[in-house]
Short mmCIF file of C-alpha atoms and ligand atoms in Angstrom, two decimals:
data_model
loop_
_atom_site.label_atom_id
_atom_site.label_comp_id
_atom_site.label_asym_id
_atom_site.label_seq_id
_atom_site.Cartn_x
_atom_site.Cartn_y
_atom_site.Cartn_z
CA UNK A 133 93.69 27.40 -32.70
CA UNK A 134 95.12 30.83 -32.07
CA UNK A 135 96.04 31.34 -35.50
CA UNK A 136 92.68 30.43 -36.37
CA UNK A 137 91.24 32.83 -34.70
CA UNK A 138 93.68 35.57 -35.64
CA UNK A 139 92.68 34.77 -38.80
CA UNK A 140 89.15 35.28 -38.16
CA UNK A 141 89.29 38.51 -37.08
CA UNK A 142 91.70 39.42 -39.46
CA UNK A 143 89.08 38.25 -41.91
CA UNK A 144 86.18 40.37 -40.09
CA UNK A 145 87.71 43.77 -40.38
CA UNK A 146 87.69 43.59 -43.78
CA UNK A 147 84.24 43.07 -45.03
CA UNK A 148 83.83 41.59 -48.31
CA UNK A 149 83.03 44.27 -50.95
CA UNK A 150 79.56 43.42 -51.44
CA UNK A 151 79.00 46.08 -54.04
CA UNK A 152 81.53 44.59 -56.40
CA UNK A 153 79.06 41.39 -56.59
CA UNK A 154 76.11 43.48 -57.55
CA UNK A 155 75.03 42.64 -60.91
CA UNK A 156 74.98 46.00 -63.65
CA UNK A 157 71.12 45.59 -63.53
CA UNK A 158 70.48 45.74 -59.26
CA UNK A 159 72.12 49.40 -59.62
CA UNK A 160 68.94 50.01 -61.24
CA UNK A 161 66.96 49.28 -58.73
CA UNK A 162 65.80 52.66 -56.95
CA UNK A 163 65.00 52.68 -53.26
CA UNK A 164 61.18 53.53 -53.89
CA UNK A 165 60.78 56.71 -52.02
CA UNK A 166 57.58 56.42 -51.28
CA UNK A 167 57.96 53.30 -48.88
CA UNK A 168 60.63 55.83 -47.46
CA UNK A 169 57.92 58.05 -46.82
CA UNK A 170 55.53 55.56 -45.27
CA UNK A 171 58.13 54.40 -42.85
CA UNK A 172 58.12 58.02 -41.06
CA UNK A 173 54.25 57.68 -41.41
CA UNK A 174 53.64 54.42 -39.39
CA UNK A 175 54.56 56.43 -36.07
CA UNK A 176 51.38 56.50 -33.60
CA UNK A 177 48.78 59.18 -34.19
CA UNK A 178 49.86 59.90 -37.34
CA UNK A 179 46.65 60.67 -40.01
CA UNK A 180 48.25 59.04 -43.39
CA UNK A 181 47.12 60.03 -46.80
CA UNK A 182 50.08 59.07 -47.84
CA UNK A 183 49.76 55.41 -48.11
CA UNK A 184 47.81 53.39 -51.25
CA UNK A 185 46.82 50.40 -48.91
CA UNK A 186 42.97 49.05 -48.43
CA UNK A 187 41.67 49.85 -45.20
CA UNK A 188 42.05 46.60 -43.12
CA UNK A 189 38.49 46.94 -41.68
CA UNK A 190 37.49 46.77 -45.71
CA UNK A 191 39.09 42.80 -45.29
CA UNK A 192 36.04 40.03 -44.89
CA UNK A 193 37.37 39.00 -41.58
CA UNK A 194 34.11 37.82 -40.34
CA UNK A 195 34.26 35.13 -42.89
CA UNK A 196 37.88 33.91 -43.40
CA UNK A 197 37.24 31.23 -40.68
CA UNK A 198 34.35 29.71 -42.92
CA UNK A 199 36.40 30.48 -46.24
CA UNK A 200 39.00 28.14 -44.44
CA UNK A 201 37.16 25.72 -43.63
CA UNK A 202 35.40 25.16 -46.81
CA UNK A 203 38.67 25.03 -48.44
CA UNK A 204 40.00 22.45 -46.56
CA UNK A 205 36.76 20.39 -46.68
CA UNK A 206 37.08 20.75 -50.09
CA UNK A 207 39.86 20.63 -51.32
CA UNK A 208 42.02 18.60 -48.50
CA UNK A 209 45.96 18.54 -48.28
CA UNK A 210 45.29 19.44 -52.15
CA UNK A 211 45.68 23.38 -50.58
CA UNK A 212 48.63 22.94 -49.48
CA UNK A 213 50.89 20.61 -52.06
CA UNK A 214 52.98 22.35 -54.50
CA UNK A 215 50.83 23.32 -57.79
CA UNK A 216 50.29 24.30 -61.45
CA UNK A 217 52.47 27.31 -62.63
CA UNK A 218 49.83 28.73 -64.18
CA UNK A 219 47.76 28.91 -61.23
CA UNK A 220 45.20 26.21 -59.05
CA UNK A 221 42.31 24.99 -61.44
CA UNK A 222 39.75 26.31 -59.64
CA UNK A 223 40.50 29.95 -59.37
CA UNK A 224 41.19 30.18 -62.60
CA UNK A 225 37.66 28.58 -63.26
CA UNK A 226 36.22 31.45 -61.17
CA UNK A 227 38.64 33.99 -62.34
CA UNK A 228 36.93 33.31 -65.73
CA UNK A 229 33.28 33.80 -64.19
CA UNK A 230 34.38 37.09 -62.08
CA UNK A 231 36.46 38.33 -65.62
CA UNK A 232 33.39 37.89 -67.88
CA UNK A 233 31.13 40.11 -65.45
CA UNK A 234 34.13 43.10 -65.94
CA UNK A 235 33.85 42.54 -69.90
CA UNK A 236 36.78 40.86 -69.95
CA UNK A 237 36.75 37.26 -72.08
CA UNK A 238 39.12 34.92 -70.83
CA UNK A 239 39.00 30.84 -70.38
CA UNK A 240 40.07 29.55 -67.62
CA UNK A 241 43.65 28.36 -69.43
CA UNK A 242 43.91 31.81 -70.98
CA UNK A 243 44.43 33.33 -67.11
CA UNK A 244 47.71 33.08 -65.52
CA UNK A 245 47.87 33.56 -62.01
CA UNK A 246 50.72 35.20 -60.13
CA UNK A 247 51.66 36.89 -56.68
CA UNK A 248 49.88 40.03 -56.80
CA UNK A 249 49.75 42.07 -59.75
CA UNK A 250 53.21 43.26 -58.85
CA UNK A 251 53.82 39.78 -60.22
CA UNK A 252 52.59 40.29 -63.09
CA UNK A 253 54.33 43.59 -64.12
CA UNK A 254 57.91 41.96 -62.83
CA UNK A 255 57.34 38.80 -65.12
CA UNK A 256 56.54 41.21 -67.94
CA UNK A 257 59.70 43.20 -67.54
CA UNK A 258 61.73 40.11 -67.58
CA UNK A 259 60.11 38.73 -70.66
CA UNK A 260 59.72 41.77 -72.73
CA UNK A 261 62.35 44.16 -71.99
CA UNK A 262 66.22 44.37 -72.96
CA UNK A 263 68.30 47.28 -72.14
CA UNK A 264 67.62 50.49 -73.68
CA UNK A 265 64.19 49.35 -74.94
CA UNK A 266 61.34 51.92 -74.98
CA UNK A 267 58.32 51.51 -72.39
CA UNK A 268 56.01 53.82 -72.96
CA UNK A 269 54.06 55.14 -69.84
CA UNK A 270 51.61 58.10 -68.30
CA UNK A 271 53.12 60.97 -66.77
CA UNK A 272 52.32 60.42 -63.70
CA UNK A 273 52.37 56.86 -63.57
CA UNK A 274 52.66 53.75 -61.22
CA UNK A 275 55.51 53.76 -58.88
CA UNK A 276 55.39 50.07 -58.35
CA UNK A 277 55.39 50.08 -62.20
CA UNK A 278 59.05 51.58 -62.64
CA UNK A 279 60.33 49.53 -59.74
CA UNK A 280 59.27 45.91 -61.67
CA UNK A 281 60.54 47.13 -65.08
CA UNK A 282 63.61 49.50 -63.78
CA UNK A 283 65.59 46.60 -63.37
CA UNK A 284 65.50 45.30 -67.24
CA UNK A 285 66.61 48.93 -68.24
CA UNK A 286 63.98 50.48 -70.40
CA UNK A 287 63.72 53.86 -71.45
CA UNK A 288 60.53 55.08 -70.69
CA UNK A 289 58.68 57.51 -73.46
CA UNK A 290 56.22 59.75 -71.20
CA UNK A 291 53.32 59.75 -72.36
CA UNK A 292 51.11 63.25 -71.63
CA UNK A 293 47.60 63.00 -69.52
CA UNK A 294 45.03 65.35 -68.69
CA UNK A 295 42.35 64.96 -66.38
CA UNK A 296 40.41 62.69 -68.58
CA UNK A 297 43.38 60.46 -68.46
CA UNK A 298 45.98 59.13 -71.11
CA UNK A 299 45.81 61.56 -74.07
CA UNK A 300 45.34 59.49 -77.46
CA UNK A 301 47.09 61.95 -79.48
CA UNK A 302 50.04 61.57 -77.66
CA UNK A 303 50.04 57.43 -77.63
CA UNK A 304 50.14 58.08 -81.49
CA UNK A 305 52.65 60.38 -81.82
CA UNK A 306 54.99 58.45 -79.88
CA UNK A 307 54.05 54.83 -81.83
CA UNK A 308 54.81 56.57 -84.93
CA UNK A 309 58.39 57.84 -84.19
CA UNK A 310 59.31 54.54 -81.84
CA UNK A 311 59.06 51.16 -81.43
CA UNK A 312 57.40 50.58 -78.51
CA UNK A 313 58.06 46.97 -76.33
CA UNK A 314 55.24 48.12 -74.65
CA UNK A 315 52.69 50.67 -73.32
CA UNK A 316 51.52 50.65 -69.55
CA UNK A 317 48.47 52.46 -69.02
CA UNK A 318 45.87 52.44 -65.77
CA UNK A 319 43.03 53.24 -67.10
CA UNK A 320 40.76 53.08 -64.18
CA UNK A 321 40.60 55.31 -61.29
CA UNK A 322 44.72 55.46 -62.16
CA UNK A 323 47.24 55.27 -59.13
CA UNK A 324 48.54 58.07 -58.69
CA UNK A 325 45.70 60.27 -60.03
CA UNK A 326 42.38 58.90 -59.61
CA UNK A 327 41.51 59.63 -63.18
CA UNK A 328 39.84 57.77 -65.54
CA UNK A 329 40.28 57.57 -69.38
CA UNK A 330 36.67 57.99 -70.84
CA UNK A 331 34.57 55.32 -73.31
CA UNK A 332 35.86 57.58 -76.91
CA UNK A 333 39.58 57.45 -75.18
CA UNK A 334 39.71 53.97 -74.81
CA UNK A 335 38.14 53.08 -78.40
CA UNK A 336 40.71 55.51 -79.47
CA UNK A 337 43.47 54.03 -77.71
CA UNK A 338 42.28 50.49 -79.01
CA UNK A 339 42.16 52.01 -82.42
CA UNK A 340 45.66 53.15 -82.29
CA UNK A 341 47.32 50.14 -80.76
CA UNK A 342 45.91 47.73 -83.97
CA UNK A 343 46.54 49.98 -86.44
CA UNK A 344 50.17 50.24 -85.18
CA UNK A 345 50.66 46.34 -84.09
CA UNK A 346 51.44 47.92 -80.64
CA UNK A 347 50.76 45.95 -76.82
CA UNK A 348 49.16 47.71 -74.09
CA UNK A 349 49.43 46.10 -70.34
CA UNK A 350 46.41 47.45 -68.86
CA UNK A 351 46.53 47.55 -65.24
CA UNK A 352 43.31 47.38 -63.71
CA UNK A 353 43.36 47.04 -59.87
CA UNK A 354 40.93 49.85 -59.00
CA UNK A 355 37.50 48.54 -61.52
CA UNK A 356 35.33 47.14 -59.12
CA UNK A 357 36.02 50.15 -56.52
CA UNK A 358 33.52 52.54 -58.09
CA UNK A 359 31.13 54.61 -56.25
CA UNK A 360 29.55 56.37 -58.24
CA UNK A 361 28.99 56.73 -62.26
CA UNK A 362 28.96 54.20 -64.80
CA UNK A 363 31.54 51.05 -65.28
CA UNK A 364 33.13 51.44 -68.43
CA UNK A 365 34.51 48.25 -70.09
CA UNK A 366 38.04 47.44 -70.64
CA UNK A 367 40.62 48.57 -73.59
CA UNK A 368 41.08 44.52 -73.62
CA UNK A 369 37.48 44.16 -75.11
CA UNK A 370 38.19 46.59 -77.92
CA UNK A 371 41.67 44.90 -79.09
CA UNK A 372 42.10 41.39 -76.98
CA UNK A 373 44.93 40.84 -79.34
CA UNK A 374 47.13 43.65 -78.64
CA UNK A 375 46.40 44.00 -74.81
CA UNK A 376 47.39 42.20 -71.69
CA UNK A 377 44.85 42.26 -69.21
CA UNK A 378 46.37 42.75 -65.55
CA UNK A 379 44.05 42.49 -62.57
CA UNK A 380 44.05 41.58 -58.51
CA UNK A 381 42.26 40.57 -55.60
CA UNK A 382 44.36 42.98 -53.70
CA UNK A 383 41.26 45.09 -53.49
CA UNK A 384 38.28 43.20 -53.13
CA UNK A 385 40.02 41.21 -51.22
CA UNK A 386 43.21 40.87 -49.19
CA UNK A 387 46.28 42.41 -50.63
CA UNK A 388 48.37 39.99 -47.95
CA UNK A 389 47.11 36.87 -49.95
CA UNK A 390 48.86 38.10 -52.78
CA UNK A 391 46.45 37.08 -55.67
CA UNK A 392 46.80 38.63 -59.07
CA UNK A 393 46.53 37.66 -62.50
CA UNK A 394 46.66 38.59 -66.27
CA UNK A 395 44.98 37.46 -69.31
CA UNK A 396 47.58 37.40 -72.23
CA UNK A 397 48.22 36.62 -76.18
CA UNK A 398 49.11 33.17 -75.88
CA UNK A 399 52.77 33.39 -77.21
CA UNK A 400 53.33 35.88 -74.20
CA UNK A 401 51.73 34.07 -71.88
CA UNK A 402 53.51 30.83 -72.80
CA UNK A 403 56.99 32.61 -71.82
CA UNK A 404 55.43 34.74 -68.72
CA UNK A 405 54.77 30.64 -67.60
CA UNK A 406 58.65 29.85 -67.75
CA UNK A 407 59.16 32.84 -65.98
CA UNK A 408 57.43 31.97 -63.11
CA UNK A 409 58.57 28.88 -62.69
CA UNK A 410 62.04 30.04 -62.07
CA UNK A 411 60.53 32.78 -59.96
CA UNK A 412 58.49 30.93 -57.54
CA UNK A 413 56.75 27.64 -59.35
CA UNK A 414 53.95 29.23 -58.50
CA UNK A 415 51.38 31.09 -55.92
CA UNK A 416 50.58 30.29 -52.57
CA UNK A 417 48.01 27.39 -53.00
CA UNK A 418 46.48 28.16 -50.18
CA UNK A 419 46.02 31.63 -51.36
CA UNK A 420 44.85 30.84 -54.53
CA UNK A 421 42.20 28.20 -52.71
CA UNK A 422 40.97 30.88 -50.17
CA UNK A 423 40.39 32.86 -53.14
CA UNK A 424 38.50 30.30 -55.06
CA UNK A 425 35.93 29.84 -52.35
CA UNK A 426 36.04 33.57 -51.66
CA UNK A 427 34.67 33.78 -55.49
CA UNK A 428 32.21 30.87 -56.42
CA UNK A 429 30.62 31.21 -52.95
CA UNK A 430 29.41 34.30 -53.58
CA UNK A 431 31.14 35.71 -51.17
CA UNK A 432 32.90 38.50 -53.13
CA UNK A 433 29.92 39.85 -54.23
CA UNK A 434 28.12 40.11 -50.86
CA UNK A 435 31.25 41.46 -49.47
CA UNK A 436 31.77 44.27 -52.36
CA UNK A 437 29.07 46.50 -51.45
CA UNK A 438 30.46 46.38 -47.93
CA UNK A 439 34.23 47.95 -49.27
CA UNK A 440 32.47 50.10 -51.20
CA UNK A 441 30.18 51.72 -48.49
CA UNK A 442 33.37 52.46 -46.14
CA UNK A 443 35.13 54.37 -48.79
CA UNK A 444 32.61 56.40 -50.48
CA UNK A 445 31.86 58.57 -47.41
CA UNK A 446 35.69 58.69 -47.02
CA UNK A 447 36.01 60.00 -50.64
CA UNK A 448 32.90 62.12 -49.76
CA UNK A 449 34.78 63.28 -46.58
CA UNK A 450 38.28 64.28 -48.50
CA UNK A 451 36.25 66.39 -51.53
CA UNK A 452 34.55 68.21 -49.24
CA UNK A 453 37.48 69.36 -46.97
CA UNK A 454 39.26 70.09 -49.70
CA UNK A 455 36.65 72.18 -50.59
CA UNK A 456 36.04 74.12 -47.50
CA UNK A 457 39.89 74.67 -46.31
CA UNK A 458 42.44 74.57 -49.37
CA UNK A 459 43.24 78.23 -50.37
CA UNK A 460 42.38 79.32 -53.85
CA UNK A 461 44.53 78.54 -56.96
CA UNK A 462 44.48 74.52 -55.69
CA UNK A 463 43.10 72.16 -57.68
CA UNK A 464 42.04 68.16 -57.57
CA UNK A 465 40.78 65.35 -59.43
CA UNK A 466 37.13 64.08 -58.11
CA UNK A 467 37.62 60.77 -58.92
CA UNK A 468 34.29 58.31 -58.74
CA UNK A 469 36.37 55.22 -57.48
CA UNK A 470 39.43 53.76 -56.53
CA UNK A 471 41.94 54.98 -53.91
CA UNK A 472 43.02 58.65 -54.42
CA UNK A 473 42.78 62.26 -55.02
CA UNK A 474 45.30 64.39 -57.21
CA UNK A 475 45.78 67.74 -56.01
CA UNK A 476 47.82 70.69 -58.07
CA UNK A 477 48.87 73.90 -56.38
CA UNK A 478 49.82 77.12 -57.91
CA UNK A 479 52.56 76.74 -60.64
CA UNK A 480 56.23 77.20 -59.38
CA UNK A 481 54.85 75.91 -55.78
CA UNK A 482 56.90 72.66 -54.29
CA UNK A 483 54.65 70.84 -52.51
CA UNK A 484 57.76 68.75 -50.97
CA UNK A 485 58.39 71.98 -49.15
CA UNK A 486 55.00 71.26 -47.30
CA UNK A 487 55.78 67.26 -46.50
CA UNK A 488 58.33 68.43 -42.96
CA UNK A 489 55.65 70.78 -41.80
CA UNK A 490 52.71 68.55 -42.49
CA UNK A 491 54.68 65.52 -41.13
CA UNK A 492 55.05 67.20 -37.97
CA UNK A 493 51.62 68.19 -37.42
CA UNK A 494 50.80 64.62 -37.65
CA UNK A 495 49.64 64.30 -41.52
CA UNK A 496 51.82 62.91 -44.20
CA UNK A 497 50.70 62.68 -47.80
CA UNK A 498 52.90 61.74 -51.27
CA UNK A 499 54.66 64.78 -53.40
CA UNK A 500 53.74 64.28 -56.56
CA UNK A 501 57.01 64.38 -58.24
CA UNK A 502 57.92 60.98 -57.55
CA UNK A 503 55.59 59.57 -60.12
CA UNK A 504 57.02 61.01 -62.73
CA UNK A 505 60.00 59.54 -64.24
CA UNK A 506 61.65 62.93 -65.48
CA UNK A 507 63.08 64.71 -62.47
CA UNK A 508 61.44 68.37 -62.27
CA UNK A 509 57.86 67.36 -63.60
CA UNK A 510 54.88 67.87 -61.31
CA UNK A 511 56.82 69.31 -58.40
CA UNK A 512 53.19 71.28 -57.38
CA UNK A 513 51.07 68.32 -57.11
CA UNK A 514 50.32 65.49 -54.02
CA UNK A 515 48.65 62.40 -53.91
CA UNK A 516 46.16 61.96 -51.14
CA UNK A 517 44.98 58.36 -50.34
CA UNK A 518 41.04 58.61 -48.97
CA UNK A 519 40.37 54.79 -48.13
CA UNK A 520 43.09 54.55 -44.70
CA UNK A 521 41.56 57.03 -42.32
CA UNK A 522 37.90 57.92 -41.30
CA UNK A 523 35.95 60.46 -42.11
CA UNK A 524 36.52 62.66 -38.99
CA UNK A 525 40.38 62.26 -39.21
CA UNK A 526 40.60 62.83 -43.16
CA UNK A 527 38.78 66.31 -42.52
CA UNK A 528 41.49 67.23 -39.66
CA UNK A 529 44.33 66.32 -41.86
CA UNK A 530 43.30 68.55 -45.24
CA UNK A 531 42.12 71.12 -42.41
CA UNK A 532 46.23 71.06 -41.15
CA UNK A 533 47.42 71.08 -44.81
CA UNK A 534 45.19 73.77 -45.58
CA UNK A 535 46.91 75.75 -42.27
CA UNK A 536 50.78 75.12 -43.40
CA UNK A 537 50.03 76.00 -46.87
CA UNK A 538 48.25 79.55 -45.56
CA UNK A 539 51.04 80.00 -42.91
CA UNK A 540 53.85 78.37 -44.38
CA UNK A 541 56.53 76.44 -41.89
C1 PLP B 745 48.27 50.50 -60.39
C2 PLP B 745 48.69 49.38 -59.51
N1 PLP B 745 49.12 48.24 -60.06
C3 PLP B 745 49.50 47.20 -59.30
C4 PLP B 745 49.47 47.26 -57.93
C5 PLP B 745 49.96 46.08 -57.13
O1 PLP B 745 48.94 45.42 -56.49
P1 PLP B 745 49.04 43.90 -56.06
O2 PLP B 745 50.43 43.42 -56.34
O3 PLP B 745 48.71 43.88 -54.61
O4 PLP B 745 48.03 43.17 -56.89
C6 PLP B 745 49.03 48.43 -57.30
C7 PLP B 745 49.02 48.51 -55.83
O5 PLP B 745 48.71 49.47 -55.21
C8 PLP B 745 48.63 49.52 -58.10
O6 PLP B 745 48.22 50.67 -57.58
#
């Protein structure tokens, strides 16, 4: 017994090297700094514009007890047993019904559901990209973005933007001096930017991608969170062939129920399948049944307007602060959906050099520097989420900013 034990703590000094079992490819996995940031955030009385969460009040709480109970009148122990890979017949059924009203033509077997549109992007990386391969993406882009595909080891090809968005010319140059596995493009109300690539872009873009056999995943979580303006229809209807349509309840919905899907060229979509199933089978059935009912019961589209009318006067809120306190030589996107606001400074200004001050005097927000993926690029620009604080407390927060930029620490 007592050697036993000697030999237990002989064996608990001396920790196994853990780091020696890491495989090359988990070294390429980046803490993401901007759930760093948000854990500083989440302190009491804090005003965030730093996160890119819905509001939870935008959630359809009221109904979620009848949305339950439908489902399990419906659909029985059925919500609950393991499932298809490819997601639970009947949201796919009304995935179909809710795609066709975005322009987007896809039968139900042609949509693959996964967990969140996170799980999308991750499945893509693992099917489509080897070491070294080039990924071509916006400068800025989507954090999340880098953090699926970082771990296959692409090279990403930036990609330049302006505020209309994606710049065609640039898509082109790069196709025609690389080949591309892929390109990854937001073209609606784009995280972190809030711009949106205009009706001649995206015909453009379309144009380009056939004429050089090249894919584009379009990322589309932000579509149905317009305000204001007109809806313009996907890159996906232009060139179904060459795009992969990525979309999510996470919005319109409840991100926590982690429903997102993609439509895909079949070959693609055939191997994004066996992916899955070594991932996780397949979705939460319950989820995907919630979501289902949440869909063909019209309750989505009652509940739309609803999201839609708690933001907008939070957008409203953010322009016009940023109006009345930022100093001259600032600058921002006015964005007529989705999530955020892009805000440049004067050249050669950090804004990181703002984040201690700002954080505490109670407001955080996002440099913008960390959605770039060349160090030194966009070191004067922030991301400012609008949809996680009222009104009242979004004008107190740009009001504070506005005061640290004037007076400095
Ligand atoms: C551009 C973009 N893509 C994908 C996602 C992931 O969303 P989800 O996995 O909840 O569908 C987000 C989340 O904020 C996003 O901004």
């Amino acid at each position: 017994v007592k050697n036993h034990k000697t030999h237990c703590y002989a064996y608990k000094e001396k920790p196994m090297n853990i780091d020696a079992l890491l495989a090359k490819r988990t070294r390429n996995m980046e803490t993401n700094a901007i759930r760093e940031i948000l854990k500083v955030v989440s302190r009491p009385g804090m005003v965030s514009l730093a996160g890119g969460i819905p509001a939870p009040d935008s959630f359809p709480m009221a109904i979620i007890g009848d949305l339950t109970a439908a489902v399990i009148a419906r659909y029985g122990s059925g919500a609950f047993q393991y499932d298809a890979t490819e997601g639970f017949g009947p949201l796919r059924e009304a995935l179909s019904g809710y795609l066709a009203s975005l322009d987007v033509t896809a039968a139900p077997g042609e949509i693959l559901v996964a967990s969140g549109s996170q799980g999308v992007l991750d499945a893509l990386g693992k099917v489509l990209i080897s070491r070294g391969d080039d990924v071509a993406v916006e400068a800025p882009t989507y954090l999340g973005a880098l953090s699926a595909f970082n771990p296959y080891g692409p090279t990403y090809l930036r990609m330049d933007t302006d505020e209309n968005g994606l710049v065609p010319e640039s898509l082109e140059e790069i196709l025609r001096h690389h080949s591309v596995k892929f390109v990854y493009l937001v073209p609606n109300f784009q995280n972190p930017t809030g711009r949106t690539l205009p009706l001649k872009r995206r015909r453009q873009i379309a144009r380009i991608l056939q004429e050089n056999d090249a894919l584009l995943v379009e990322d589309d979580p932000y579509r149905a969170l317009r305000y204001q303006g007109k809806d313009l229809p996907p890159i996906h209807s232009m060139a179904p062939d060459n795009v992969i349509y990525v979309g999510t309840l996470s919005k319109v919905f409840a991100p926590g129920l982690r429903i997102g899907f993609c439509v895909a060229p079949s070959p693609i979509r055939r191997w994004l399948v066996r992916v899955k199933q070594g991932v996780d089978l397949h979705t939460g059935t319950f989820s995907q049944a919630l979501a289902a009912e949440y869909i063909t019961s019209g309750s989505l589209g009652r509940h739309l307007p609803r999201i839609l009318d708690l933001y907008r006067p939070r957008r409203q809120a953010m322009l016009r602060a940023l109006q009345d306190h930022f100093p001259p030589g600032f600058a921002w996107s006015r964005p007529e959906g989705g999530m955020f606001l892009w805000v440049s400074g004067p050249a050669g200004m950090d804004m990181e050099t703002l984040y201690e001050p700002c954080v505490r005097r109670n407001t955080a927000f996002v440099p913008g520097k960390y959605f770039y993926t060349e160090r030194g690029e966009g070191v004067e620009t922030m991301r400012l989420n609008f949809t996680m604080a009222n009104g009242n407390a979004i004008e107190r927060a740009i009001a504070t900013m506005a005061e640290v930029i004037r007076k400095g620490v």
